[in-house]
PDB file of C-alpha atoms in Angstrom:
ATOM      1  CA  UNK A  33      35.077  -4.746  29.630  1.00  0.00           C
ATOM      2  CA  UNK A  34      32.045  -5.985  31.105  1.00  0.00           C
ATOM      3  CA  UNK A  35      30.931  -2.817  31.510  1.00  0.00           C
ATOM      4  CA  UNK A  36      30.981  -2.153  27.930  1.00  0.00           C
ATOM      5  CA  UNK A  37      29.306  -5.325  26.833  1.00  0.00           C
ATOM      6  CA  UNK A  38      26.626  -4.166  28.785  1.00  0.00           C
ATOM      7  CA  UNK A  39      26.247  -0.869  27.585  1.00  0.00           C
ATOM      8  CA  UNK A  40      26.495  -2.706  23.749  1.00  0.00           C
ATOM      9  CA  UNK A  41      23.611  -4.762  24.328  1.00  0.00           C
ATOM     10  CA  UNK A  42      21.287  -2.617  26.253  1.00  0.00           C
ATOM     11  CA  UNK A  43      21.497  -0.066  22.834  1.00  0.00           C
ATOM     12  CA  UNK A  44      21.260  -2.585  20.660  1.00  0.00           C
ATOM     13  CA  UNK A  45      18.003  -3.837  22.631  1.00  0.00           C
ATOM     14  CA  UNK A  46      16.604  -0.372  22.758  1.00  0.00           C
ATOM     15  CA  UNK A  47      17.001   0.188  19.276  1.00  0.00           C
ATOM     16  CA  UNK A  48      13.398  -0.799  17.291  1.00  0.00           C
ATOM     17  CA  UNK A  49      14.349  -3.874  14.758  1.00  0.00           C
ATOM     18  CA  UNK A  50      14.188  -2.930  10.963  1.00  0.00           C
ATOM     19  CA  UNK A  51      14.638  -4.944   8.015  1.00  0.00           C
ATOM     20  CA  UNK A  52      15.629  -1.793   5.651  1.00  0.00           C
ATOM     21  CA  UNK A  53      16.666   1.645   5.500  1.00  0.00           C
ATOM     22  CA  UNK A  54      13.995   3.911   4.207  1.00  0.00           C
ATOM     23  CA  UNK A  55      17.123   6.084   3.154  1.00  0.00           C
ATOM     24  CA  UNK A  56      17.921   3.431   1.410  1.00  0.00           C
ATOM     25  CA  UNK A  57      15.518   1.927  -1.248  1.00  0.00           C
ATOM     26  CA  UNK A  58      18.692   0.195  -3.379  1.00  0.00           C
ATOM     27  CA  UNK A  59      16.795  -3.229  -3.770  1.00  0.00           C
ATOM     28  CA  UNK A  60      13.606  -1.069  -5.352  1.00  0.00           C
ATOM     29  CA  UNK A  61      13.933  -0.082  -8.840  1.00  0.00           C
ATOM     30  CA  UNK A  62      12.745   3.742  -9.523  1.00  0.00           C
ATOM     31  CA  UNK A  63      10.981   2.703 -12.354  1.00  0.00           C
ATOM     32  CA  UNK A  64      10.106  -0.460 -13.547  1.00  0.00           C
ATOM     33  CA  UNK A  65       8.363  -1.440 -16.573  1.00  0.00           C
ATOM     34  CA  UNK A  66       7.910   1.904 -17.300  1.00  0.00           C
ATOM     35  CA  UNK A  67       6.037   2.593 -14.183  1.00  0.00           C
ATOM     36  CA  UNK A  68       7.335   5.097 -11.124  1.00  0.00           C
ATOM     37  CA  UNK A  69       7.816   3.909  -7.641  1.00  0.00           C
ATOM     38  CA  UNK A  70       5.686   5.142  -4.762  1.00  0.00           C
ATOM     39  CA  UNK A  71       7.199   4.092  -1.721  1.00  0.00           C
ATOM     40  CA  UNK A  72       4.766   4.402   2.370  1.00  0.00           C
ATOM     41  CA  UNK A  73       6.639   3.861   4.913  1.00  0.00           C
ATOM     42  CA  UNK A  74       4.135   2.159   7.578  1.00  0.00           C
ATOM     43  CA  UNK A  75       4.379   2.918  11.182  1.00  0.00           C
ATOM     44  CA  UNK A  76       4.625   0.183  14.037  1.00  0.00           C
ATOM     45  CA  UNK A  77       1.851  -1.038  15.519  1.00  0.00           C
ATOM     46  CA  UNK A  78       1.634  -2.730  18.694  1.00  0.00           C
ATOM     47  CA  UNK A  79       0.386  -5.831  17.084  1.00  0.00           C
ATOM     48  CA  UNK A  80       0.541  -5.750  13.394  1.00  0.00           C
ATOM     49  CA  UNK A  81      -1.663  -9.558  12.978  1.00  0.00           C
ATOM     50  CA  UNK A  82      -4.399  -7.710  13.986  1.00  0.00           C
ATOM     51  CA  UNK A  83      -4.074  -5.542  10.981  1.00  0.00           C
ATOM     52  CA  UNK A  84      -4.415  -5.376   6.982  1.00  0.00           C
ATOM     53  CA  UNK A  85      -3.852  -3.513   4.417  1.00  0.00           C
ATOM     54  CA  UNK A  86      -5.914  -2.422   1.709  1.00  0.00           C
ATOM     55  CA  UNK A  87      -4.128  -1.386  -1.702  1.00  0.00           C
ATOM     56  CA  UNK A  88      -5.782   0.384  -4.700  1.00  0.00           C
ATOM     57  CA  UNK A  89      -5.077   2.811  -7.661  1.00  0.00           C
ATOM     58  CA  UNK A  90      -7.529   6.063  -8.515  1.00  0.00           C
ATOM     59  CA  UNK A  91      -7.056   9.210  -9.737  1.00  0.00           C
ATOM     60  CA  UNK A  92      -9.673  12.844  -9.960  1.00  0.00           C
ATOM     61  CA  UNK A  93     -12.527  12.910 -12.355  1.00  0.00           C
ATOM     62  CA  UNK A  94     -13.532  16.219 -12.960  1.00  0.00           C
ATOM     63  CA  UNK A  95     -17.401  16.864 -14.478  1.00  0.00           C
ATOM     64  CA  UNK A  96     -18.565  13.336 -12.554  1.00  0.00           C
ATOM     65  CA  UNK A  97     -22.125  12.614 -13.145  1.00  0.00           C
ATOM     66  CA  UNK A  98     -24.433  10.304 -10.931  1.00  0.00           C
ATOM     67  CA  UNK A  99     -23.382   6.651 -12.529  1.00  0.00           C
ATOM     68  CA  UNK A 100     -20.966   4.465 -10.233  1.00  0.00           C
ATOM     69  CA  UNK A 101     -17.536   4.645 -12.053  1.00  0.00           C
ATOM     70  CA  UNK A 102     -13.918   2.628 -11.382  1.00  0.00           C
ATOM     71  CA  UNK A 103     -10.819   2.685 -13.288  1.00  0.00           C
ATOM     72  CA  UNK A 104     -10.012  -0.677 -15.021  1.00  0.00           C
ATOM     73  CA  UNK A 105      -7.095  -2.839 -14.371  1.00  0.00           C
ATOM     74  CA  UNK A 106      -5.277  -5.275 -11.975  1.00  0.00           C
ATOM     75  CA  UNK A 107      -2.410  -5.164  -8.826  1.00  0.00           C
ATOM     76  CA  UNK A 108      -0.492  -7.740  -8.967  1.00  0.00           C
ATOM     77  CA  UNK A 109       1.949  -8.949  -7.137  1.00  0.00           C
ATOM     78  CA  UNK A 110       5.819  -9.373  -7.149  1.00  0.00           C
ATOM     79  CA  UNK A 111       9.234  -9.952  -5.700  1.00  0.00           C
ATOM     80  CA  UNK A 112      12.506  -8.314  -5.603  1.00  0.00           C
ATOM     81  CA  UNK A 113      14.729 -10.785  -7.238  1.00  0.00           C
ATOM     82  CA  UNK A 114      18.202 -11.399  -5.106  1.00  0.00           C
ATOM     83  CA  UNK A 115      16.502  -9.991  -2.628  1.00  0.00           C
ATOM     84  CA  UNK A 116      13.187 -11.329  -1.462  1.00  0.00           C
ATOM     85  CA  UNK A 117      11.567  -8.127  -0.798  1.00  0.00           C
ATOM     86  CA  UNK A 118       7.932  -7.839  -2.166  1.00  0.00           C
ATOM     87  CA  UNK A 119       6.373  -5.155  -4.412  1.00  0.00           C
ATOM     88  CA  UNK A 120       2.726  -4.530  -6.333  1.00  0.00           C
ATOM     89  CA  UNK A 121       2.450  -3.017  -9.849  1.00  0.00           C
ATOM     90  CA  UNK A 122      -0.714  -1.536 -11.143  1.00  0.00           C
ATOM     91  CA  UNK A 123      -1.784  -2.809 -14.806  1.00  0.00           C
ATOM     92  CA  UNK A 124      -4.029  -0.384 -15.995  1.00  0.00           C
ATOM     93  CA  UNK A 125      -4.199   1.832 -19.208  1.00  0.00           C
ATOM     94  CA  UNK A 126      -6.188   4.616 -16.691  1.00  0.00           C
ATOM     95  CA  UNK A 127      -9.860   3.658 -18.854  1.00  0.00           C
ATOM     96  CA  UNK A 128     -12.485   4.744 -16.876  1.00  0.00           C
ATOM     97  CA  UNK A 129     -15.560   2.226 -16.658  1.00  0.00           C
ATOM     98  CA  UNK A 130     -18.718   2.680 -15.238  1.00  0.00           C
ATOM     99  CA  UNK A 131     -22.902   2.254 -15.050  1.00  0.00           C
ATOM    100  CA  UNK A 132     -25.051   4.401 -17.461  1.00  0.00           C
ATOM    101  CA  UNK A 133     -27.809   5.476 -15.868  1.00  0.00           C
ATOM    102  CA  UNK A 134     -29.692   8.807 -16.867  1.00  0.00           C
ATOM    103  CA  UNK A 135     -28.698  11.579 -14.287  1.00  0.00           C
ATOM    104  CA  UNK A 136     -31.321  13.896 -15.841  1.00  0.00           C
ATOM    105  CA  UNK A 137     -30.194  17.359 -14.440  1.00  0.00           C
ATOM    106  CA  UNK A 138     -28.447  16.559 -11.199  1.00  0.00           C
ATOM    107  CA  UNK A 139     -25.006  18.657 -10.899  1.00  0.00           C
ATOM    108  CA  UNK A 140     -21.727  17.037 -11.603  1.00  0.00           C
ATOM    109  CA  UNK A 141     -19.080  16.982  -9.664  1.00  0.00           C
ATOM    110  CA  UNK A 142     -15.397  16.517  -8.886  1.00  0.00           C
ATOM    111  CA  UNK A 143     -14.671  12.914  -7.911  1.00  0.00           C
ATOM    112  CA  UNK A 144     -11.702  10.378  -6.865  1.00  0.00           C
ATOM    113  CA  UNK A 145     -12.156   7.252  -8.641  1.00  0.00           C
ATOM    114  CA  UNK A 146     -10.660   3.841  -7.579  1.00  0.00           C
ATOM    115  CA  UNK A 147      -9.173   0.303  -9.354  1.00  0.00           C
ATOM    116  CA  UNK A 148      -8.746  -2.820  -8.254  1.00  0.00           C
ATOM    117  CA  UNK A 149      -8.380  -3.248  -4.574  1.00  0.00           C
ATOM    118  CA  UNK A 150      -6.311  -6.027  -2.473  1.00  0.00           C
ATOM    119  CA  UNK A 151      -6.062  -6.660   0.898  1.00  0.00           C
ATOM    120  CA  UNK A 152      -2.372  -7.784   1.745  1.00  0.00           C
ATOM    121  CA  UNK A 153      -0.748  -8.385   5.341  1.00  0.00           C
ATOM    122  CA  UNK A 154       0.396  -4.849   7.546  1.00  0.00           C
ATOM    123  CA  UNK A 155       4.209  -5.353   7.939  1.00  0.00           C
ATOM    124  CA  UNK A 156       6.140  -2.186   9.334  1.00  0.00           C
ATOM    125  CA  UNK A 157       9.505  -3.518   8.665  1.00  0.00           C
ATOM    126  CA  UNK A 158       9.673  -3.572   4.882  1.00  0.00           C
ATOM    127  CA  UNK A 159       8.175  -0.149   2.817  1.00  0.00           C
ATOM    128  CA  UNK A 160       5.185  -0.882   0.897  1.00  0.00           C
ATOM    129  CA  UNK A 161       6.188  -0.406  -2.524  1.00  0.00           C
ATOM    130  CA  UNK A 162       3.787   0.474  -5.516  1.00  0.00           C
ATOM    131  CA  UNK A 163       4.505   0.929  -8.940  1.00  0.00           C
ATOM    132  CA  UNK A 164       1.875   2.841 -10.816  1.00  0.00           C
ATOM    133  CA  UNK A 165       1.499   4.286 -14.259  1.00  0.00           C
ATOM    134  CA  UNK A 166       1.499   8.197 -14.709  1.00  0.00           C
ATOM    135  CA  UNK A 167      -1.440   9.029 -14.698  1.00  0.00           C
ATOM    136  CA  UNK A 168      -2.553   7.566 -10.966  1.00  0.00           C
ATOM    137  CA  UNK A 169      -1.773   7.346  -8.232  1.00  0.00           C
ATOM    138  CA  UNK A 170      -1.776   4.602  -5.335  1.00  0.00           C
ATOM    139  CA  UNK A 171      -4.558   4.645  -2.253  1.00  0.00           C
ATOM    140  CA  UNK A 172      -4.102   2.341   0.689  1.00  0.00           C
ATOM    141  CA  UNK A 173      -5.985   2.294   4.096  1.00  0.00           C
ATOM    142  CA  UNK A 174      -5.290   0.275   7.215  1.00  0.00           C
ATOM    143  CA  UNK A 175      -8.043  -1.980   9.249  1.00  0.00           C
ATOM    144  CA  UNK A 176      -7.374  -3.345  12.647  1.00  0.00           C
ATOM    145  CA  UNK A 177      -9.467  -5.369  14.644  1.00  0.00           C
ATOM    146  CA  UNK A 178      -9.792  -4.271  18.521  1.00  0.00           C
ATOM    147  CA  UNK A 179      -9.285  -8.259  19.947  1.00  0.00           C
ATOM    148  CA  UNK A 180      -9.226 -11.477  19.707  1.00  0.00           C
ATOM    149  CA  UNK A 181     -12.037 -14.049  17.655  1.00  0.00           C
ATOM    150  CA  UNK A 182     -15.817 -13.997  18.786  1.00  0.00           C
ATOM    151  CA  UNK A 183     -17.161 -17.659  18.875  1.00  0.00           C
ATOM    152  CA  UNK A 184     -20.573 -19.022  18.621  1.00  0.00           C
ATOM    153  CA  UNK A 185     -21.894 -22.343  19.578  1.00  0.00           C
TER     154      UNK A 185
END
């Protein structure tokens, strides 16, 4: 009997913690307010306070010109209710804004534009759920820092 115990808990210890299933996305709507779900599952790092995340929404522009462009709207923030579980939705209508310089004759070109950008905290054990409209899709990227603070006196 001991025996077993043992056995029990040494799986259960070598098993890597998760809060969900990425089988199993029940608490995340597939749409919601008539936006689709993108879903990126993160991988573990060996210490995740030491890194961010950095959310946006773009899309392609074909026949670019020189002038600094962005697509307007806003992530915002939400949770799951009943469950907790937190989410960002992308408000934008996919308008394109931008600077209007002359570019004379320099060559277009094709492009990925960006939104709105947030920085949020890197957490492996829940998905990092998006909701965009068609139209765009989601961008992330990951920074870490390599140690602890610098200090000055």
């Amino acid at each position: 009997m001991k025996r077993c115990i043992l056995l029990l808990a040494a799986t259960l210890l070598a098993t890597p913690a998760s809060a969900y299933d990425s089988e199993n996305l029940t608490p995340y709507p597939q749409n919601m307010n008539g936006k689709r779900r993108i879903v990126i599952d993160l991988p573990q790092l060996e210490d995740e306070d030491r890194a961010r995340m950095e959310i946006s929404f773009s899309k392609m522009l074909e026949n670019s010109d020189c002038n600094t462009k962005w697509i307007t709207g806003t992530i915002k923030e939400g949770t799951i209710e009943g469950w907790g579980y937190p989410y960002w939705e992308v408000n934008s209508d996919g308008e394109i804004a931008g600077t209007l310089m002359g570019c004379g004759d320099r060559p277009t070109k094709t492009e990925r534009i960006f939104g709105a950008r947030e920085m949020i905290r890197y957490n492996s054990r829940l998905p990092l759920v998006i909701y965009v409209p068609d139209g765009l899709d989601a961008a992330f990227r990951t920074f870490t820092t390599p140690g602890g603070f610098q200090t000055r006196s």
